[in-house]
Amino acid sequence: MCFLSPHPQIILPLEWFPLNKPSAGDYFHMAYNVITPFLLLKLIERSPKTLPRSMVYVSIIMFVMGASIHLVGDSVNHRLIFSGYQHHLSVRENPIIKNLKPETLIDSFELLYYYDEYLGHSMWYIPFFLILFIYFTGCFTPVEEESRMPVAALLLMGPSSLYYWYLVTEGQIFILYIFTFFAMMALVMHQKRKGLVLDSNGLFLFYSFIITLVLIALWVVWLWNDKILRKKYPGVIYIPEPWAFYTLHMNNLHAAKESL
């Protein structure tokens, strides 16, 4: 649902969801914020190794707060696209932001960006990946026959990997993702010495993370020589956001088609 939330706003007619009202994508995001915490609690319940109950509750509360902050920030940011906002530029470099008067309004938009991209993402993704890892620690078995994935799981692995790819790239959380993945690999090797192997649930999550890493690598290679995105993401880790790619390349293409 979180993956789908921005897209209905672009596809559906603007008259159905005015810019001063929640969009269809916002309702998807609201549903995600309600349903996902219950699913995470169910994952924790299925794991034989877990955190203290109070810490689990704090993690879920932080997750909901972070996802809700992100919902508000994303809702506003995606509406700004209709006014000409370009996600591949920084807040102060955007033409519509430069013309704001008084100039102190720009500080307010930077604060919105901070809440959305930094504070909201941290409070959302850290508990999310922590709970995933805790669940993963309970996905080991001494029975080789249980280490097989059904056909349905194999079919779902593609959408699952695509979802994690979107979280990592759009959320700019590669460091968190790769440390979680390294911890999972270390745990697999440690448990293998004890004669334990991953069960079907653990294999699904582990292989999803591997495919996600491949998708991220392909994404980076594809956009490696994009000078404009390079300017937006100047750090050592260069992983452009899909929304920045959209406003830079796809949005202009859509506008050109509409003008024909």
mmCIF file of C-alpha atoms in Angstrom:
data_model
loop_
_atom_site.group_PDB
_atom_site.id
_atom_site.type_symbol
_atom_site.label_atom_id
_atom_site.label_comp_id
_atom_site.label_asym_id
_atom_site.label_seq_id
_atom_site.Cartn_x
_atom_site.Cartn_y
_atom_site.Cartn_z
ATOM 1 C CA MET A 1 0.000 0.000 0.000
ATOM 2 C CA CYS A 2 2.843 2.383 0.816
ATOM 3 C CA PHE A 3 4.440 1.465 -2.528
ATOM 4 C CA LEU A 4 1.189 2.300 -4.345
ATOM 5 C CA SER A 5 0.290 5.446 -2.419
ATOM 6 C CA PRO A 6 1.885 8.117 -4.715
ATOM 7 C CA HIS A 7 0.684 6.672 -8.009
ATOM 8 C CA PRO A 8 -3.130 7.047 -7.885
ATOM 9 C CA GLN A 9 -2.632 10.783 -7.401
ATOM 10 C CA ILE A 10 -0.933 10.998 -10.799
ATOM 11 C CA ILE A 11 -3.278 8.638 -12.650
ATOM 12 C CA LEU A 12 -6.692 9.708 -11.315
ATOM 13 C CA PRO A 13 -8.303 12.995 -12.442
ATOM 14 C CA LEU A 14 -7.402 15.945 -10.240
ATOM 15 C CA GLU A 15 -11.088 16.878 -9.939
ATOM 16 C CA TRP A 16 -11.766 13.715 -7.943
ATOM 17 C CA PHE A 17 -9.250 14.587 -5.240
ATOM 18 C CA PRO A 18 -8.633 18.375 -4.976
ATOM 19 C CA LEU A 19 -5.190 19.480 -3.834
ATOM 20 C CA ASN A 20 -6.584 20.736 -0.509
ATOM 21 C CA LYS A 21 -8.057 17.294 0.317
ATOM 22 C CA PRO A 22 -6.494 13.856 0.938
ATOM 23 C CA SER A 23 -5.730 11.995 -2.276
ATOM 24 C CA ALA A 24 -6.507 8.361 -3.110
ATOM 25 C CA GLY A 25 -2.878 7.554 -2.365
ATOM 26 C CA ASP A 26 -3.194 9.119 1.081
ATOM 27 C CA TYR A 27 -5.997 6.703 1.930
ATOM 28 C CA PHE A 28 -3.797 3.789 0.855
ATOM 29 C CA HIS A 29 -1.065 5.156 3.115
ATOM 30 C CA MET A 30 -3.497 5.540 6.032
ATOM 31 C CA ALA A 31 -4.540 1.913 5.611
ATOM 32 C CA TYR A 32 -0.856 0.907 5.575
ATOM 33 C CA ASN A 33 -0.275 2.787 8.843
ATOM 34 C CA VAL A 34 -3.115 0.853 10.490
ATOM 35 C CA ILE A 35 -2.610 -2.638 9.021
ATOM 36 C CA THR A 36 1.195 -2.953 9.043
ATOM 37 C CA PRO A 37 1.695 -2.573 12.841
ATOM 38 C CA PHE A 38 -0.644 -5.542 13.413
ATOM 39 C CA LEU A 39 1.281 -7.601 10.842
ATOM 40 C CA LEU A 40 4.582 -6.717 12.534
ATOM 41 C CA LEU A 41 3.168 -7.783 15.900
ATOM 42 C CA LYS A 42 2.120 -11.098 14.340
ATOM 43 C CA LEU A 43 5.666 -11.567 13.019
ATOM 44 C CA ILE A 44 7.050 -10.958 16.487
ATOM 45 C CA GLU A 45 4.599 -13.471 17.991
ATOM 46 C CA ARG A 46 5.827 -16.148 15.572
ATOM 47 C CA SER A 47 9.465 -15.638 16.530
ATOM 48 C CA PRO A 48 10.838 -17.662 19.476
ATOM 49 C CA LYS A 49 13.403 -14.912 20.086
ATOM 50 C CA THR A 50 12.018 -11.478 20.721
ATOM 51 C CA LEU A 51 12.608 -8.189 22.496
ATOM 52 C CA PRO A 52 11.088 -7.334 25.879
ATOM 53 C CA ARG A 53 7.382 -6.551 25.513
ATOM 54 C CA SER A 54 7.866 -2.877 26.398
ATOM 55 C CA MET A 55 10.551 -2.492 23.726
ATOM 56 C CA VAL A 56 8.298 -4.144 21.134
ATOM 57 C CA TYR A 57 5.525 -1.672 21.941
ATOM 58 C CA VAL A 58 7.921 1.287 21.765
ATOM 59 C CA SER A 59 9.168 0.043 18.376
ATOM 60 C CA ILE A 60 5.615 -0.241 17.033
ATOM 61 C CA ILE A 61 4.726 3.223 18.380
ATOM 62 C CA MET A 62 7.832 4.710 16.740
ATOM 63 C CA PHE A 63 6.948 2.942 13.490
ATOM 64 C CA VAL A 64 3.426 4.408 13.465
ATOM 65 C CA MET A 65 4.706 7.891 14.338
ATOM 66 C CA GLY A 66 7.380 7.799 11.642
ATOM 67 C CA ALA A 67 5.022 6.438 8.981
ATOM 68 C CA SER A 68 2.443 9.094 9.898
ATOM 69 C CA ILE A 69 5.016 11.899 9.662
ATOM 70 C CA HIS A 70 6.017 10.505 6.287
ATOM 71 C CA LEU A 71 2.370 10.399 5.193
ATOM 72 C CA VAL A 72 1.909 14.119 5.857
ATOM 73 C CA GLY A 73 5.235 15.108 4.286
ATOM 74 C CA ASP A 74 4.723 12.935 1.209
ATOM 75 C CA SER A 75 1.152 14.131 0.761
ATOM 76 C CA VAL A 76 2.304 17.758 0.593
ATOM 77 C CA ASN A 77 5.420 17.034 -1.481
ATOM 78 C CA HIS A 78 3.522 15.053 -4.111
ATOM 79 C CA ARG A 79 0.964 17.848 -4.446
ATOM 80 C CA LEU A 80 3.755 20.324 -5.069
ATOM 81 C CA ILE A 81 4.497 18.439 -8.300
ATOM 82 C CA PHE A 82 1.286 19.864 -9.759
ATOM 83 C CA SER A 83 2.685 23.343 -9.042
ATOM 84 C CA GLY A 84 5.986 22.636 -10.754
ATOM 85 C CA TYR A 85 8.073 21.303 -7.845
ATOM 86 C CA GLN A 86 10.997 19.164 -9.028
ATOM 87 C CA HIS A 87 12.177 16.413 -6.702
ATOM 88 C CA HIS A 88 15.535 16.118 -8.423
ATOM 89 C CA LEU A 89 16.412 19.589 -7.091
ATOM 90 C CA SER A 90 16.982 20.632 -3.494
ATOM 91 C CA VAL A 91 14.300 22.678 -1.732
ATOM 92 C CA ARG A 92 16.085 26.002 -2.220
ATOM 93 C CA GLU A 93 16.963 25.270 -5.869
ATOM 94 C CA ASN A 94 13.343 24.698 -6.902
ATOM 95 C CA PRO A 95 12.022 27.581 -9.052
ATOM 96 C CA ILE A 96 8.652 27.719 -7.261
ATOM 97 C CA ILE A 97 10.382 27.851 -3.874
ATOM 98 C CA LYS A 98 12.892 30.553 -4.872
ATOM 99 C CA ASN A 99 10.071 33.008 -5.556
ATOM 100 C CA LEU A 100 8.393 32.635 -2.177
ATOM 101 C CA LYS A 101 7.925 35.798 -0.134
ATOM 102 C CA PRO A 102 8.864 36.301 2.621
ATOM 103 C CA GLU A 103 12.010 34.176 2.296
ATOM 104 C CA THR A 104 11.437 32.678 5.753
ATOM 105 C CA LEU A 105 8.761 30.498 4.107
ATOM 106 C CA ILE A 106 11.606 28.571 2.472
ATOM 107 C CA ASP A 107 12.765 27.558 5.945
ATOM 108 C CA SER A 108 9.298 26.105 6.567
ATOM 109 C CA PHE A 109 9.521 23.971 3.415
ATOM 110 C CA GLU A 110 12.983 22.790 4.441
ATOM 111 C CA LEU A 111 11.552 21.845 7.826
ATOM 112 C CA LEU A 112 8.811 19.865 6.052
ATOM 113 C CA TYR A 113 11.489 18.129 3.976
ATOM 114 C CA TYR A 114 13.461 17.314 7.131
ATOM 115 C CA TYR A 115 10.434 15.799 8.873
ATOM 116 C CA ASP A 116 9.570 13.754 5.787
ATOM 117 C CA GLU A 117 12.963 12.584 4.535
ATOM 118 C CA TYR A 118 15.009 12.337 7.733
ATOM 119 C CA LEU A 119 13.030 12.203 10.971
ATOM 120 C CA GLY A 120 10.006 10.400 9.524
ATOM 121 C CA HIS A 121 12.104 7.856 7.632
ATOM 122 C CA SER A 122 14.322 7.114 10.644
ATOM 123 C CA MET A 123 11.394 6.576 13.000
ATOM 124 C CA TRP A 124 9.634 4.462 10.365
ATOM 125 C CA TYR A 125 12.369 2.240 8.952
ATOM 126 C CA ILE A 126 14.578 1.512 11.973
ATOM 127 C CA PRO A 127 11.782 -0.272 13.917
ATOM 128 C CA PHE A 128 10.572 -1.903 10.684
ATOM 129 C CA PHE A 129 13.924 -3.514 9.852
ATOM 130 C CA LEU A 130 14.579 -4.322 13.511
ATOM 131 C CA ILE A 131 11.346 -6.314 13.721
ATOM 132 C CA LEU A 132 12.091 -8.028 10.398
ATOM 133 C CA PHE A 133 15.485 -9.113 11.718
ATOM 134 C CA ILE A 134 14.022 -10.368 15.000
ATOM 135 C CA TYR A 135 11.503 -12.401 13.008
ATOM 136 C CA PHE A 136 14.350 -13.713 10.834
ATOM 137 C CA THR A 137 16.213 -15.021 13.894
ATOM 138 C CA GLY A 138 13.352 -17.459 14.501
ATOM 139 C CA CYS A 139 13.283 -18.787 10.928
ATOM 140 C CA PHE A 140 15.742 -21.675 11.401
ATOM 141 C CA THR A 141 15.089 -25.396 11.539
ATOM 142 C CA PRO A 142 17.150 -28.608 11.825
ATOM 143 C CA VAL A 143 14.845 -30.329 9.309
ATOM 144 C CA GLU A 144 16.084 -30.072 5.715
ATOM 145 C CA GLU A 145 12.599 -30.767 4.295
ATOM 146 C CA GLU A 146 11.303 -27.534 5.848
ATOM 147 C CA SER A 147 13.901 -25.541 3.908
ATOM 148 C CA ARG A 148 11.878 -25.504 0.718
ATOM 149 C CA MET A 149 9.704 -22.724 -0.615
ATOM 150 C CA PRO A 150 6.313 -23.443 -2.189
ATOM 151 C CA VAL A 151 5.574 -22.230 -5.702
ATOM 152 C CA ALA A 152 3.374 -19.403 -4.364
ATOM 153 C CA ALA A 153 6.320 -18.045 -2.372
ATOM 154 C CA LEU A 154 8.544 -18.105 -5.455
ATOM 155 C CA LEU A 155 5.946 -16.128 -7.393
ATOM 156 C CA LEU A 156 5.638 -13.550 -4.610
ATOM 157 C CA MET A 157 9.385 -13.072 -4.292
ATOM 158 C CA GLY A 158 9.470 -10.668 -7.245
ATOM 159 C CA PRO A 159 6.863 -8.229 -5.843
ATOM 160 C CA SER A 160 8.444 -8.515 -2.397
ATOM 161 C CA SER A 161 11.908 -7.618 -3.734
ATOM 162 C CA LEU A 162 10.472 -4.745 -5.744
ATOM 163 C CA TYR A 163 8.807 -3.413 -2.596
ATOM 164 C CA TYR A 164 12.070 -3.489 -0.633
ATOM 165 C CA TRP A 165 13.869 -1.870 -3.585
ATOM 166 C CA TYR A 166 11.387 0.999 -3.473
ATOM 167 C CA LEU A 167 11.752 1.389 0.304
ATOM 168 C CA VAL A 168 15.538 1.519 0.084
ATOM 169 C CA THR A 169 15.798 3.848 -2.910
ATOM 170 C CA GLU A 170 12.931 6.228 -2.161
ATOM 171 C CA GLY A 171 13.587 6.164 1.580
ATOM 172 C CA GLN A 172 17.367 6.604 1.122
ATOM 173 C CA ILE A 173 18.035 3.921 3.744
ATOM 174 C CA PHE A 174 20.704 1.857 1.996
ATOM 175 C CA ILE A 175 22.971 1.881 5.063
ATOM 176 C CA LEU A 176 20.186 0.511 7.275
ATOM 177 C CA TYR A 177 19.248 -2.085 4.665
ATOM 178 C CA ILE A 178 22.792 -3.299 3.993
ATOM 179 C CA PHE A 179 23.634 -3.599 7.705
ATOM 180 C CA THR A 180 20.449 -5.620 8.214
ATOM 181 C CA PHE A 181 21.400 -7.822 5.273
ATOM 182 C CA PHE A 182 24.938 -8.345 6.606
ATOM 183 C CA ALA A 183 23.500 -9.246 10.025
ATOM 184 C CA MET A 184 21.209 -11.778 8.341
ATOM 185 C CA MET A 185 24.141 -13.337 6.452
ATOM 186 C CA ALA A 186 26.225 -13.526 9.636
ATOM 187 C CA LEU A 187 23.332 -15.200 11.449
ATOM 188 C CA VAL A 188 22.860 -17.736 8.640
ATOM 189 C CA MET A 189 26.547 -18.731 8.818
ATOM 190 C CA HIS A 190 26.440 -18.881 12.617
ATOM 191 C CA GLN A 191 23.349 -21.096 12.660
ATOM 192 C CA LYS A 192 24.779 -23.328 9.942
ATOM 193 C CA ARG A 193 27.600 -24.302 12.311
ATOM 194 C CA LYS A 194 24.902 -25.498 14.714
ATOM 195 C CA GLY A 195 23.309 -27.645 12.026
ATOM 196 C CA LEU A 196 20.371 -25.295 11.478
ATOM 197 C CA VAL A 197 19.095 -24.094 8.109
ATOM 198 C CA LEU A 198 16.588 -21.460 7.080
ATOM 199 C CA ASP A 199 12.984 -22.582 6.834
ATOM 200 C CA SER A 200 10.740 -21.506 3.935
ATOM 201 C CA ASN A 201 9.826 -18.184 5.602
ATOM 202 C CA GLY A 202 13.452 -17.342 6.263
ATOM 203 C CA LEU A 203 14.459 -18.269 2.720
ATOM 204 C CA PHE A 204 11.737 -16.034 1.325
ATOM 205 C CA LEU A 205 12.951 -13.022 3.304
ATOM 206 C CA PHE A 206 16.654 -13.751 2.690
ATOM 207 C CA TYR A 207 16.269 -14.251 -1.071
ATOM 208 C CA SER A 208 14.065 -11.158 -1.278
ATOM 209 C CA PHE A 209 16.886 -9.127 0.250
ATOM 210 C CA ILE A 210 19.392 -10.629 -2.215
ATOM 211 C CA ILE A 211 17.211 -9.777 -5.228
ATOM 212 C CA THR A 212 16.671 -6.310 -3.762
ATOM 213 C CA LEU A 213 20.433 -5.762 -3.716
ATOM 214 C CA VAL A 214 20.623 -6.808 -7.382
ATOM 215 C CA LEU A 215 17.800 -4.404 -8.290
ATOM 216 C CA ILE A 216 19.534 -1.559 -6.453
ATOM 217 C CA ALA A 217 22.810 -2.303 -8.271
ATOM 218 C CA LEU A 218 21.025 -2.281 -11.653
ATOM 219 C CA TRP A 219 19.268 0.990 -10.751
ATOM 220 C CA VAL A 220 22.560 2.669 -9.834
ATOM 221 C CA VAL A 221 24.364 1.399 -12.942
ATOM 222 C CA TRP A 222 21.526 2.643 -15.163
ATOM 223 C CA LEU A 223 21.661 6.170 -13.710
ATOM 224 C CA TRP A 224 25.401 6.253 -13.042
ATOM 225 C CA ASN A 225 26.173 8.975 -15.615
ATOM 226 C CA ASP A 226 23.153 11.186 -14.904
ATOM 227 C CA LYS A 227 24.838 14.513 -14.089
ATOM 228 C CA ILE A 228 21.723 16.169 -12.638
ATOM 229 C CA LEU A 229 20.958 13.313 -10.244
ATOM 230 C CA ARG A 230 24.639 13.150 -9.367
ATOM 231 C CA LYS A 231 24.368 16.758 -8.215
ATOM 232 C CA LYS A 232 21.301 15.940 -6.073
ATOM 233 C CA TYR A 233 23.024 12.900 -4.494
ATOM 234 C CA PRO A 234 26.701 13.931 -4.167
ATOM 235 C CA GLY A 235 27.685 11.544 -1.377
ATOM 236 C CA VAL A 236 29.776 8.395 -1.545
ATOM 237 C CA ILE A 237 26.628 6.272 -1.762
ATOM 238 C CA TYR A 238 24.835 7.267 -4.957
ATOM 239 C CA ILE A 239 21.295 5.869 -5.024
ATOM 240 C CA PRO A 240 18.784 8.226 -6.701
ATOM 241 C CA GLU A 241 15.168 8.320 -5.539
ATOM 242 C CA PRO A 242 12.551 7.073 -8.043
ATOM 243 C CA TRP A 243 10.544 10.271 -7.503
ATOM 244 C CA ALA A 244 13.572 12.388 -8.396
ATOM 245 C CA PHE A 245 13.966 10.325 -11.566
ATOM 246 C CA TYR A 246 10.262 10.784 -12.318
ATOM 247 C CA THR A 247 10.233 14.582 -12.047
ATOM 248 C CA LEU A 248 13.485 14.829 -14.010
ATOM 249 C CA HIS A 249 12.712 12.495 -16.917
ATOM 250 C CA MET A 250 9.157 11.129 -16.866
ATOM 251 C CA ASN A 251 7.172 14.200 -15.822
ATOM 252 C CA ASN A 252 8.400 16.222 -18.804
ATOM 253 C CA LEU A 253 7.577 13.288 -21.083
ATOM 254 C CA HIS A 254 3.991 13.182 -19.771
ATOM 255 C CA ALA A 255 3.634 16.940 -20.204
ATOM 256 C CA ALA A 256 4.853 16.696 -23.819
ATOM 257 C CA LYS A 257 2.318 13.942 -24.584
ATOM 258 C CA GLU A 258 -0.524 15.968 -23.077
ATOM 259 C CA SER A 259 0.388 18.980 -25.205
ATOM 260 C CA LEU A 260 0.091 16.968 -28.444
#
